[in-house]
CSV table of C-alpha atoms and ligand atoms in Angstrom, one decimal:
chain,number,residue,atom,x,y,z
A,80,UNK,CA,13.8,-14.8,-10.4
A,81,UNK,CA,17.0,-12.8,-10.7
A,82,UNK,CA,15.1,-9.5,-11.0
A,83,UNK,CA,12.7,-10.4,-8.2
A,84,UNK,CA,15.5,-11.3,-5.8
A,85,UNK,CA,17.4,-8.3,-6.8
A,86,UNK,CA,14.5,-6.0,-5.9
A,87,UNK,CA,14.1,-7.7,-2.5
A,88,UNK,CA,17.8,-7.5,-1.8
A,89,UNK,CA,18.0,-3.9,-2.7
A,90,UNK,CA,15.0,-3.2,-0.4
A,91,UNK,CA,16.7,-5.1,2.4
A,92,UNK,CA,19.9,-3.2,1.9
A,93,UNK,CA,18.1,0.2,2.0
A,94,UNK,CA,16.1,-0.9,5.0
A,95,UNK,CA,19.2,-1.9,6.9
A,96,UNK,CA,20.8,1.4,6.0
A,97,UNK,CA,17.9,3.2,7.5
A,98,UNK,CA,18.9,1.8,10.9
A,99,UNK,CA,15.4,0.7,11.8
A,100,UNK,CA,16.3,-2.9,12.3
A,101,UNK,CA,18.9,-1.9,14.9
A,102,UNK,CA,16.3,-0.8,17.4
A,103,UNK,CA,15.9,-3.5,20.1
A,104,UNK,CA,12.1,-2.8,20.5
A,105,UNK,CA,11.7,-3.3,16.7
A,106,UNK,CA,13.6,-6.6,16.9
A,107,UNK,CA,11.5,-7.9,19.7
A,108,UNK,CA,8.3,-7.0,17.8
A,109,UNK,CA,9.5,-9.0,14.8
A,110,UNK,CA,10.3,-12.0,17.0
A,111,UNK,CA,6.9,-11.8,18.7
A,112,UNK,CA,5.2,-11.5,15.3
A,113,UNK,CA,7.1,-14.6,14.1
A,114,UNK,CA,5.9,-16.5,17.1
A,115,UNK,CA,2.3,-15.5,16.5
A,116,UNK,CA,2.5,-16.4,12.8
A,117,UNK,CA,4.0,-19.8,13.5
A,118,UNK,CA,1.5,-20.6,16.2
A,119,UNK,CA,-1.5,-19.5,14.1
A,120,UNK,CA,-0.3,-21.7,11.2
A,121,UNK,CA,0.7,-24.9,13.1
A,122,UNK,CA,-1.8,-27.0,11.1
A,123,UNK,CA,-0.4,-25.8,7.8
A,124,UNK,CA,3.1,-26.5,9.0
A,125,UNK,CA,2.2,-30.0,10.3
A,126,UNK,CA,0.4,-30.9,7.1
A,127,UNK,CA,3.3,-29.9,5.0
A,128,UNK,CA,5.7,-32.1,6.9
A,129,UNK,CA,3.3,-35.0,6.7
A,130,UNK,CA,3.2,-34.6,3.0
A,131,UNK,CA,7.0,-34.4,2.7
A,132,UNK,CA,7.9,-37.2,5.2
A,133,UNK,CA,4.8,-38.7,6.7
A,134,UNK,CA,6.0,-37.0,9.8
A,135,UNK,CA,3.5,-37.0,12.8
A,136,UNK,CA,2.3,-33.7,14.3
A,137,UNK,CA,3.9,-34.9,17.6
A,138,UNK,CA,7.3,-35.2,16.0
A,139,UNK,CA,7.0,-31.9,14.1
A,140,UNK,CA,6.3,-30.2,17.4
A,141,UNK,CA,9.0,-32.1,19.3
A,142,UNK,CA,11.8,-31.7,16.8
A,143,UNK,CA,10.9,-28.5,15.0
A,144,UNK,CA,8.4,-26.1,16.5
A,145,UNK,CA,9.2,-26.6,20.2
A,146,UNK,CA,12.8,-25.7,19.5
A,147,UNK,CA,11.9,-22.7,17.5
A,148,UNK,CA,9.4,-21.4,20.1
A,149,UNK,CA,12.0,-21.9,22.8
A,150,UNK,CA,14.6,-20.0,20.8
A,151,UNK,CA,12.2,-17.1,20.1
A,152,UNK,CA,11.2,-16.8,23.8
A,153,UNK,CA,14.8,-16.9,24.9
A,154,UNK,CA,15.8,-14.2,22.4
A,155,UNK,CA,12.9,-12.0,23.5
A,156,UNK,CA,13.8,-12.4,27.1
A,157,UNK,CA,17.6,-12.0,26.7
A,158,UNK,CA,17.9,-9.5,23.9
A,159,UNK,CA,18.4,-6.6,26.3
A,160,UNK,CA,21.5,-8.2,27.9
A,161,UNK,CA,22.9,-9.8,24.8
A,162,UNK,CA,22.8,-6.5,22.8
A,163,UNK,CA,24.1,-4.4,25.7
A,164,UNK,CA,27.4,-2.7,25.0
A,165,UNK,CA,30.0,-4.6,27.1
A,166,UNK,CA,32.6,-2.7,29.1
A,167,UNK,CA,36.0,-4.2,29.5
A,168,UNK,CA,39.1,-2.8,31.3
A,169,UNK,CA,41.4,-0.6,29.2
A,170,UNK,CA,44.9,-1.5,30.6
A,171,UNK,CA,47.7,0.9,31.4
A,172,UNK,CA,48.6,1.5,27.8
A,173,UNK,CA,45.2,3.2,27.3
A,174,UNK,CA,45.0,5.1,30.5
A,175,UNK,CA,42.8,7.1,30.9
A,176,UNK,CA,40.3,5.5,28.7
A,177,UNK,CA,37.2,3.4,28.5
A,178,UNK,CA,36.9,0.2,26.4
A,179,UNK,CA,33.8,-1.4,25.2
A,180,UNK,CA,32.4,-3.9,22.7
A,181,UNK,CA,29.3,-3.2,20.6
A,182,UNK,CA,27.4,-6.1,19.1
A,183,UNK,CA,26.3,-4.7,15.8
A,184,UNK,CA,24.3,-6.5,13.1
A,185,UNK,CA,26.1,-7.5,10.0
A,186,UNK,CA,23.4,-6.2,7.7
A,187,UNK,CA,21.7,-8.4,5.1
A,188,UNK,CA,21.8,-12.1,5.9
A,189,UNK,CA,21.2,-15.1,3.7
A,190,UNK,CA,20.1,-18.3,5.5
A,191,UNK,CA,20.2,-21.5,3.3
A,192,UNK,CA,18.4,-24.4,4.9
A,193,UNK,CA,18.5,-28.2,4.5
A,194,UNK,CA,15.5,-30.4,4.1
A,195,UNK,CA,15.7,-32.9,7.0
A,196,UNK,CA,14.3,-30.5,9.6
A,197,UNK,CA,13.2,-27.8,7.2
A,198,UNK,CA,11.6,-25.4,9.8
A,199,UNK,CA,14.2,-25.6,12.4
A,200,UNK,CA,17.2,-25.3,10.1
A,201,UNK,CA,15.8,-22.3,8.3
A,202,UNK,CA,13.9,-20.5,11.0
A,203,UNK,CA,16.3,-21.0,14.0
A,204,UNK,CA,19.2,-19.1,12.3
A,205,UNK,CA,16.7,-16.5,11.1
A,206,UNK,CA,15.5,-15.9,14.8
A,207,UNK,CA,19.2,-15.3,15.8
A,208,UNK,CA,19.8,-13.1,12.8
A,209,UNK,CA,16.7,-11.0,13.5
A,210,UNK,CA,17.5,-10.8,17.2
A,211,UNK,CA,20.9,-9.4,16.3
A,212,UNK,CA,19.2,-6.7,14.1
A,213,UNK,CA,19.8,-8.0,10.6
A,214,UNK,CA,17.4,-8.3,7.7
A,215,UNK,CA,17.0,-11.9,6.5
A,216,UNK,CA,16.4,-13.8,3.3
A,217,UNK,CA,15.6,-17.5,3.9
A,218,UNK,CA,16.2,-20.0,1.1
A,219,UNK,CA,14.7,-23.3,2.3
A,220,UNK,CA,15.6,-26.6,0.6
A,221,UNK,CA,13.6,-27.5,-2.5
A,222,UNK,CA,13.7,-31.1,-1.5
A,223,UNK,CA,11.1,-30.7,1.3
A,224,UNK,CA,8.9,-28.8,-1.1
A,225,UNK,CA,5.7,-28.6,1.0
A,226,UNK,CA,7.6,-27.3,4.0
A,227,UNK,CA,9.3,-24.7,1.8
A,228,UNK,CA,6.0,-23.6,0.3
A,229,UNK,CA,4.4,-23.4,3.8
A,230,UNK,CA,7.3,-21.2,5.1
A,231,UNK,CA,7.1,-19.0,2.1
A,232,UNK,CA,3.4,-18.5,2.4
A,233,UNK,CA,3.3,-17.7,6.1
A,234,UNK,CA,6.4,-15.5,6.2
A,235,UNK,CA,5.9,-13.7,3.0
A,236,UNK,CA,2.2,-13.0,3.8
A,237,UNK,CA,3.0,-11.6,7.2
A,238,UNK,CA,6.4,-9.8,7.0
A,239,UNK,CA,7.7,-6.8,5.1
A,240,UNK,CA,10.0,-8.2,2.4
A,241,UNK,CA,12.6,-5.7,3.4
A,242,UNK,CA,12.9,-7.3,6.8
A,243,UNK,CA,12.3,-11.1,6.4
A,244,UNK,CA,11.5,-12.9,3.2
A,245,UNK,CA,11.6,-16.5,1.9
A,246,UNK,CA,12.9,-17.1,-1.6
A,247,UNK,CA,12.2,-20.6,-2.8
A,248,UNK,CA,14.2,-22.6,-5.2
A,249,UNK,CA,17.0,-25.1,-5.9
A,250,UNK,CA,20.5,-25.0,-7.2
A,251,UNK,CA,19.8,-22.5,-9.9
A,252,UNK,CA,18.1,-20.0,-7.7
A,253,UNK,CA,20.7,-20.4,-4.9
A,254,UNK,CA,23.5,-19.8,-7.4
A,255,UNK,CA,21.8,-16.5,-8.4
A,256,UNK,CA,21.3,-15.5,-4.8
A,257,UNK,CA,25.0,-16.3,-4.0
A,258,UNK,CA,26.1,-13.6,-6.4
A,259,UNK,CA,24.7,-10.9,-4.2
A,260,UNK,CA,27.0,-9.2,-1.8
A,261,UNK,CA,25.3,-10.4,1.4
A,262,UNK,CA,26.9,-9.4,4.7
A,263,UNK,CA,26.6,-12.9,6.1
A,264,UNK,CA,25.7,-16.3,4.8
A,265,UNK,CA,24.5,-19.1,7.1
A,266,UNK,CA,24.4,-22.4,5.3
A,267,UNK,CA,23.2,-25.8,6.5
A,268,UNK,CA,23.7,-28.9,4.4
A,269,UNK,CA,26.2,-31.2,2.9
A,270,UNK,CA,30.0,-30.7,3.2
A,271,UNK,CA,30.3,-30.8,-0.7
A,272,UNK,CA,27.8,-28.0,-1.2
A,273,UNK,CA,29.3,-26.2,1.8
A,274,UNK,CA,32.5,-25.8,-0.2
A,275,UNK,CA,30.5,-24.2,-3.1
A,276,UNK,CA,28.9,-21.8,-0.7
A,277,UNK,CA,32.2,-20.8,0.8
A,278,UNK,CA,33.8,-20.4,-2.6
A,279,UNK,CA,30.9,-18.1,-3.8
A,280,UNK,CA,31.0,-16.1,-0.5
A,281,UNK,CA,34.7,-15.5,-0.9
A,282,UNK,CA,34.0,-13.5,-4.1
A,283,UNK,CA,32.4,-10.8,-1.9
A,284,UNK,CA,34.5,-11.6,1.2
A,285,UNK,CA,31.3,-12.5,2.9
A,286,UNK,CA,31.7,-14.2,6.3
A,287,UNK,CA,30.0,-17.6,6.5
A,288,UNK,CA,28.8,-20.1,9.1
A,289,UNK,CA,28.7,-23.6,7.7
A,290,UNK,CA,26.6,-26.3,9.5
A,291,UNK,CA,27.7,-29.4,7.7
A,292,UNK,CA,27.5,-33.2,8.1
A,293,UNK,CA,29.6,-36.3,8.1
A,294,UNK,CA,29.8,-39.6,9.9
A,295,UNK,CA,29.1,-39.3,13.7
A,296,UNK,CA,30.2,-42.3,15.6
A,297,UNK,CA,28.8,-43.7,18.9
A,298,UNK,CA,31.2,-45.7,21.0
A,299,UNK,CA,29.7,-48.3,23.3
A,300,UNK,CA,32.4,-49.3,25.7
A,301,UNK,CA,32.5,-52.5,27.8
A,302,UNK,CA,30.9,-51.1,31.0
A,303,UNK,CA,28.1,-49.1,29.3
A,304,UNK,CA,24.5,-49.5,30.6
A,305,UNK,CA,23.4,-51.6,27.7
A,306,UNK,CA,19.7,-51.3,28.1
A,307,UNK,CA,19.8,-47.5,28.3
A,308,UNK,CA,22.3,-47.2,25.5
A,309,UNK,CA,20.2,-49.3,23.2
A,310,UNK,CA,17.1,-47.3,24.1
A,311,UNK,CA,18.7,-44.0,23.4
A,312,UNK,CA,20.5,-45.1,20.3
A,313,UNK,CA,17.4,-46.6,18.7
A,314,UNK,CA,15.4,-43.4,19.4
A,315,UNK,CA,18.1,-41.1,18.1
A,316,UNK,CA,19.2,-43.2,15.1
A,317,UNK,CA,15.8,-43.8,13.7
A,318,UNK,CA,14.2,-40.5,14.6
A,319,UNK,CA,13.2,-38.8,11.3
A,320,UNK,CA,14.1,-42.0,9.5
A,321,UNK,CA,17.8,-41.6,10.3
A,322,UNK,CA,17.8,-38.3,8.4
A,323,UNK,CA,19.3,-36.3,11.3
A,324,UNK,CA,22.7,-34.6,10.9
A,325,UNK,CA,23.6,-35.5,14.5
A,326,UNK,CA,22.2,-39.0,14.5
A,327,UNK,CA,24.8,-41.7,15.4
A,328,UNK,CA,25.9,-42.8,11.9
A,329,UNK,CA,27.6,-46.0,13.1
A,330,UNK,CA,28.4,-47.8,16.3
A,331,UNK,CA,31.8,-48.8,17.5
A,332,UNK,CA,31.0,-51.6,20.0
A,333,UNK,CA,33.3,-53.4,22.5
A,334,UNK,CA,33.3,-57.0,21.5
A,335,UNK,CA,32.4,-58.2,25.0
A,336,UNK,CA,29.0,-56.6,25.0
A,337,UNK,CA,28.1,-56.7,21.3
A,338,UNK,CA,25.7,-59.7,21.5
A,339,UNK,CA,23.7,-58.2,24.4
A,340,UNK,CA,23.6,-54.8,22.8
A,341,UNK,CA,22.2,-56.2,19.5
A,342,UNK,CA,19.5,-58.1,21.4
A,343,UNK,CA,18.5,-54.9,23.2
A,344,UNK,CA,18.5,-52.8,20.0
A,345,UNK,CA,16.1,-55.3,18.5
A,346,UNK,CA,13.9,-55.2,21.6
A,347,UNK,CA,13.9,-51.4,21.5
A,348,UNK,CA,13.0,-51.2,17.8
A,349,UNK,CA,10.0,-53.4,18.5
A,350,UNK,CA,9.0,-51.4,21.6
A,351,UNK,CA,9.3,-48.1,19.8
A,352,UNK,CA,8.1,-48.9,16.3
A,353,UNK,CA,6.2,-52.2,16.7
A,354,UNK,CA,6.6,-55.5,14.8
A,355,UNK,CA,6.3,-53.7,11.5
A,356,UNK,CA,7.7,-50.1,11.6
A,357,UNK,CA,6.1,-49.4,8.2
A,358,UNK,CA,2.8,-48.9,10.2
A,359,UNK,CA,4.5,-47.0,13.0
A,360,UNK,CA,3.2,-43.4,13.3
A,361,UNK,CA,6.6,-42.5,14.6
A,362,UNK,CA,8.7,-43.7,11.7
A,363,UNK,CA,9.0,-41.2,8.8
A,364,UNK,CA,9.8,-41.8,5.1
A,365,UNK,CA,12.9,-41.2,3.0
A,366,UNK,CA,12.7,-37.7,1.5
A,367,UNK,CA,12.8,-38.8,-2.2
A,368,UNK,CA,13.6,-41.6,-4.7
A,369,UNK,CA,17.2,-40.4,-5.3
A,370,UNK,CA,18.0,-40.7,-1.6
A,371,UNK,CA,16.0,-44.0,-1.4
A,372,UNK,CA,18.2,-45.5,-4.2
A,373,UNK,CA,21.3,-44.1,-2.6
A,374,UNK,CA,20.5,-45.8,0.7
A,375,UNK,CA,19.6,-49.1,-0.9
A,376,UNK,CA,23.0,-49.3,-2.5
A,377,UNK,CA,24.6,-48.9,1.0
A,378,UNK,CA,22.8,-52.0,2.4
A,379,UNK,CA,24.9,-55.2,2.2
A,380,UNK,CA,22.2,-57.8,2.5
A,381,UNK,CA,24.6,-60.4,3.8
A,382,UNK,CA,25.3,-58.3,6.8
A,383,UNK,CA,21.7,-57.5,7.8
A,384,UNK,CA,21.0,-58.7,11.3
A,385,UNK,CA,17.8,-56.6,12.1
A,386,UNK,CA,15.2,-55.4,9.6
A,387,UNK,CA,15.6,-55.4,5.8
A,388,UNK,CA,12.2,-54.7,4.4
A,389,UNK,CA,12.0,-51.8,1.9
A,390,UNK,CA,9.3,-50.4,-0.3
A,391,UNK,CA,10.1,-47.8,-3.0
A,392,UNK,CA,6.5,-46.8,-3.7
A,393,UNK,CA,6.2,-45.8,0.0
A,394,UNK,CA,9.8,-44.5,0.2
A,395,UNK,CA,10.1,-46.8,3.2
A,396,UNK,CA,13.2,-48.5,4.6
A,397,UNK,CA,13.0,-50.6,7.7
A,398,UNK,CA,15.2,-49.7,10.7
A,399,UNK,CA,18.2,-51.8,9.6
A,400,UNK,CA,21.2,-53.0,11.6
A,401,UNK,CA,24.3,-54.3,9.8
A,402,UNK,CA,26.9,-56.4,11.7
A,403,UNK,CA,30.5,-57.3,11.0
A,404,UNK,CA,31.1,-54.1,9.2
A,405,UNK,CA,34.6,-52.8,8.6
A,406,UNK,CA,35.7,-49.3,7.6
A,407,UNK,CA,36.2,-50.6,4.1
A,408,UNK,CA,32.5,-51.4,3.6
A,409,UNK,CA,30.4,-49.3,1.2
A,410,UNK,CA,28.2,-48.1,4.0
A,411,UNK,CA,31.3,-46.5,5.7
A,412,UNK,CA,32.4,-44.4,2.7
A,413,UNK,CA,29.7,-41.7,3.1
A,414,UNK,CA,27.3,-40.2,5.7
A,415,UNK,CA,24.4,-42.6,5.7
A,416,UNK,CA,21.6,-40.2,6.5
A,417,UNK,CA,19.0,-42.9,6.6
A,418,UNK,CA,17.7,-45.8,8.9
A,419,UNK,CA,20.8,-48.0,8.5
A,420,UNK,CA,23.0,-48.7,11.5
A,421,UNK,CA,26.3,-50.4,10.9
A,422,UNK,CA,28.2,-52.0,13.8
A,423,UNK,CA,32.0,-52.1,13.9
A,424,UNK,CA,33.5,-54.2,16.7
A,425,UNK,CA,36.6,-53.2,18.7
A,426,UNK,CA,38.7,-54.8,21.4
A,427,UNK,CA,41.0,-51.9,22.1
A,428,UNK,CA,39.6,-48.4,22.7
A,429,UNK,CA,42.9,-46.9,21.4
A,430,UNK,CA,42.3,-48.5,18.1
A,431,UNK,CA,38.7,-47.2,17.9
A,432,UNK,CA,39.9,-43.7,18.8
A,433,UNK,CA,42.6,-43.9,16.2
A,434,UNK,CA,40.1,-44.9,13.5
A,435,UNK,CA,37.9,-41.9,14.3
A,436,UNK,CA,40.9,-39.5,14.3
A,437,UNK,CA,42.0,-40.9,11.0
A,438,UNK,CA,38.8,-39.5,9.3
A,439,UNK,CA,37.2,-36.1,9.0
A,440,UNK,CA,36.2,-34.5,12.3
A,441,UNK,CA,32.7,-35.6,13.1
A,442,UNK,CA,29.8,-33.3,13.7
A,443,UNK,CA,28.8,-35.3,16.8
A,444,UNK,CA,30.3,-38.1,18.9
A,445,UNK,CA,28.6,-40.2,21.5
A,446,UNK,CA,30.2,-42.3,24.2
A,447,UNK,CA,28.4,-44.8,26.3
A,448,UNK,CA,30.7,-45.6,29.3
A,449,UNK,CA,30.5,-45.2,33.0
A,450,UNK,CA,34.2,-44.9,33.5
A,451,UNK,CA,35.4,-41.3,34.1
A,452,UNK,CA,38.9,-42.1,32.7
A,453,UNK,CA,37.4,-43.4,29.5
A,454,UNK,CA,35.1,-40.4,29.2
A,455,UNK,CA,38.0,-38.0,29.7
A,456,UNK,CA,40.2,-39.8,27.3
A,457,UNK,CA,37.7,-39.7,24.5
A,458,UNK,CA,36.8,-36.0,25.1
A,459,UNK,CA,40.4,-35.0,25.2
A,460,UNK,CA,41.7,-37.0,22.3
A,461,UNK,CA,39.1,-36.7,19.6
A,462,UNK,CA,38.0,-33.4,18.0
A,463,UNK,CA,34.3,-33.2,17.0
A,464,UNK,CA,31.5,-30.6,16.9
A,465,UNK,CA,29.7,-31.6,20.1
A,466,UNK,CA,28.1,-34.7,21.6
A,467,UNK,CA,27.0,-36.5,24.6
A,468,UNK,CA,28.1,-39.1,27.2
A,469,UNK,CA,25.5,-41.8,27.7
A,470,UNK,CA,23.0,-40.2,25.3
A,471,UNK,CA,22.6,-39.1,21.7
A,472,UNK,CA,21.3,-35.9,20.1
A,473,UNK,CA,20.1,-34.3,23.3
A,474,UNK,CA,23.0,-31.8,23.4
A,475,UNK,CA,20.9,-29.9,20.9
A,476,UNK,CA,18.1,-29.5,23.4
A,477,UNK,CA,20.2,-27.2,25.6
A,478,UNK,CA,20.3,-23.7,24.1
A,479,UNK,CA,23.1,-22.8,26.5
A,480,UNK,CA,25.4,-25.1,24.4
A,481,UNK,CA,26.7,-23.8,21.1
A,482,UNK,CA,25.8,-26.0,18.2
A,483,UNK,CA,28.2,-26.4,15.3
A,484,UNK,CA,30.8,-28.5,13.6
A,485,UNK,CA,34.6,-28.4,13.3
A,486,UNK,CA,36.7,-29.1,10.2
A,487,UNK,CA,34.7,-30.9,7.6
A,488,UNK,CA,31.6,-30.9,9.8
A,489,UNK,CA,31.4,-27.1,9.7
A,490,UNK,CA,32.5,-23.8,11.1
A,491,UNK,CA,30.7,-21.3,13.3
A,492,UNK,CA,27.9,-22.2,15.7
A,493,UNK,CA,24.5,-21.0,16.9
A,494,UNK,CA,21.6,-21.7,19.4
A,495,UNK,CA,20.8,-19.2,22.2
A,496,UNK,CA,23.3,-16.5,22.8
A,497,UNK,CA,25.8,-18.2,20.4
A,498,UNK,CA,23.4,-17.6,17.5
A,499,UNK,CA,23.1,-13.9,18.5
A,500,UNK,CA,26.9,-13.7,18.6
A,501,UNK,CA,27.3,-15.4,15.2
A,502,UNK,CA,25.1,-12.9,13.5
A,503,UNK,CA,26.8,-9.9,15.2
A,504,UNK,CA,30.0,-8.2,14.4
A,505,UNK,CA,31.8,-7.3,17.7
A,506,UNK,CA,32.9,-3.8,17.3
A,507,UNK,CA,35.8,-2.8,19.6
A,508,UNK,CA,36.0,0.8,20.8
A,509,UNK,CA,38.4,2.7,23.0
A,510,UNK,CA,37.2,6.1,24.2
A,511,UNK,CA,39.8,8.6,25.3
A,512,UNK,CA,39.7,11.8,27.4
A,513,UNK,CA,41.8,14.7,26.4
A,514,UNK,CA,43.6,15.6,29.6
A,515,UNK,CA,46.5,13.1,29.2
A,516,UNK,CA,48.6,11.8,26.4
A,517,UNK,CA,51.7,9.6,27.0
A,518,UNK,CA,54.5,11.7,25.5
A,519,UNK,CA,56.9,8.7,25.5
A,520,UNK,CA,55.1,6.9,22.6
A,521,UNK,CA,56.2,9.6,20.2
A,522,UNK,CA,59.6,9.8,18.4
A,523,UNK,CA,62.4,10.4,18.9
A,524,UNK,CA,62.8,7.0,20.5
A,525,UNK,CA,65.2,7.4,23.4
A,526,UNK,CA,66.7,4.8,25.8
A,527,UNK,CA,64.7,6.5,28.7
A,528,UNK,CA,61.5,6.1,26.8
A,529,UNK,CA,62.2,2.5,26.0
A,530,UNK,CA,62.8,1.8,29.7
A,531,UNK,CA,59.5,3.4,30.5
A,532,UNK,CA,57.5,1.5,28.0
A,533,UNK,CA,59.2,-1.8,29.1
A,534,UNK,CA,57.8,-1.0,32.6
A,535,UNK,CA,54.4,-0.1,31.4
A,536,UNK,CA,53.8,-2.7,28.7
A,537,UNK,CA,55.6,-5.5,30.5
B,1504,NAD,P1,22.5,-30.0,0.4
B,1504,NAD,O1,23.8,-29.5,0.6
B,1504,NAD,O2,22.2,-30.9,-0.8
B,1504,NAD,O3,21.4,-28.8,0.3
B,1504,NAD,C1,21.3,-27.8,1.3
B,1504,NAD,C2,20.9,-26.5,0.6
B,1504,NAD,O4,21.9,-26.2,-0.4
B,1504,NAD,C3,19.6,-26.5,-0.1
B,1504,NAD,O5,18.9,-25.4,0.3
B,1504,NAD,C4,19.9,-26.6,-1.5
B,1504,NAD,O6,19.0,-26.0,-2.4
B,1504,NAD,C5,21.3,-25.9,-1.6
B,1504,NAD,N1,22.1,-26.4,-2.7
B,1504,NAD,C6,22.3,-27.7,-3.1
B,1504,NAD,N2,23.2,-27.8,-4.0
B,1504,NAD,C7,23.6,-26.5,-4.3
B,1504,NAD,C8,24.5,-26.0,-5.2
B,1504,NAD,N3,25.2,-26.7,-6.1
B,1504,NAD,N4,24.7,-24.6,-5.2
B,1504,NAD,C9,24.1,-23.8,-4.3
B,1504,NAD,N5,23.2,-24.3,-3.4
B,1504,NAD,C10,22.9,-25.6,-3.4
B,1504,NAD,O7,22.2,-30.8,1.7
B,1504,NAD,P2,21.0,-31.6,2.1
B,1504,NAD,O8,20.9,-32.8,1.3
B,1504,NAD,O9,19.7,-30.7,2.1
B,1504,NAD,O10,21.3,-32.0,3.6
B,1504,NAD,C11,21.9,-33.1,4.0
B,1504,NAD,C12,23.3,-32.8,4.6
B,1504,NAD,O11,23.2,-31.7,5.5
B,1504,NAD,C13,23.8,-33.9,5.4
B,1504,NAD,O12,25.2,-34.0,5.2
B,1504,NAD,C14,23.6,-33.5,6.8
B,1504,NAD,O13,24.5,-34.0,7.8
B,1504,NAD,C15,23.8,-32.0,6.7
B,1504,NAD,N6,23.1,-31.3,7.8
B,1504,NAD,C16,23.8,-30.6,8.7
B,1504,NAD,C17,23.1,-30.0,9.7
B,1504,NAD,C18,23.9,-29.2,10.8
B,1504,NAD,O14,23.2,-28.5,11.5
B,1504,NAD,N7,25.2,-29.4,10.9
B,1504,NAD,C19,21.7,-30.1,9.8
B,1504,NAD,C20,21.1,-30.8,8.8
B,1504,NAD,C21,21.7,-31.4,7.8
């Protein structure tokens, strides 16, 4: 493994040094090829996710492939303008001069993906990295093994290994990879492993983007549209079996509307997933036994008000709602990352805001309220990666919005042009003519010269 990855990395390094990946036509060709390869292998990709999660082809398209296709098309269309050298004004101190910024690729990039949306979380960063002119190694998560194998097959069969290559493996293989002096590392996964990645990267002073997790709250205030809130929350929370980094982790519900909201949530679960979600085509399974066991331990049976059925053989857990939860409950001590929805009640919005602010900055935050003042207050007072008002998750579907966390939920962002920027170094250049040079910047420093630079520099 070490030798094999060494050979590939040396090839990628030599390839980048040859400058071929910097050519915009070349980048567009790679992106077009990626699109062709993915489209031609949709069946393989769908089957792999079905094996990993029992995920339907519909959902694989909706939450994985459609987003990748959109990102590739966007990059192809916009590459010309994104990669164009940008002129900026030079200011008096550089008169007469021209100033510009060149977006240059970092070089050899490592993308480490997570298992919950294995295609999107590995391929989307790779699209941005290729668009920016880098070479890319993808290390998908070993937990979604079938998806990892499918990506390795279709990418490694179709791309030169010096440009884009998938290296499969788990902790051991990733640890070996992390010893290489990559020029950029893009990691998606847990906050705990994010620290390991950042630590390893620091040995080579490699810049990183960390797309991490955490507990993302949804606040449902007294004047929310309850029916719509319940509909959107149920869709977003139980999508992918709750294994979505930006899913609402828990609800903070105003006590005056709690009863009504719970009834609506129950209705919506039945509407979307039927009387028994175990047979719903739209309800995916827990990724493995370790996570199943972890989730079971988070369920306080006394506090279940909706659902409760589980089956380890099937890796199935019902959509479960827990009521009368406090921040001291077990389920509130870690990111849930499964189909369990705790409800915490509040009377005073300031208290709810203070509770969120007392904890690590969330990756996402959702507010259901129709009062502008409340919306402004929450947006102004709480720091979080990104979110939505009166919806969940859908901020991700707009590639004009940067996607990323803050603090413990991550650093750096991507999607659309933000992805291109993340994988580019912005090289600043000032270009001078030779017909003028300000004599007053040179010693000896006189009073007169000081007066002059005070006037010029302000
Ligand atoms: P994880 O951190 O366990 O694994 C992610 C990747 O890191 C995998 O490729 C894995 O092989 C590798 N890895 C694991 N342990 C390692 C170690 N000790 N050394 C080196 N590499 C190691 O995360 P996960 O369980 O796959 O994903 C779940 C977490 O990821 C959740 O917290 C979730 O919120 C977060 N997440 C965040 C985003 C986002 O975009 N911000 C997206 C998806 C998931």
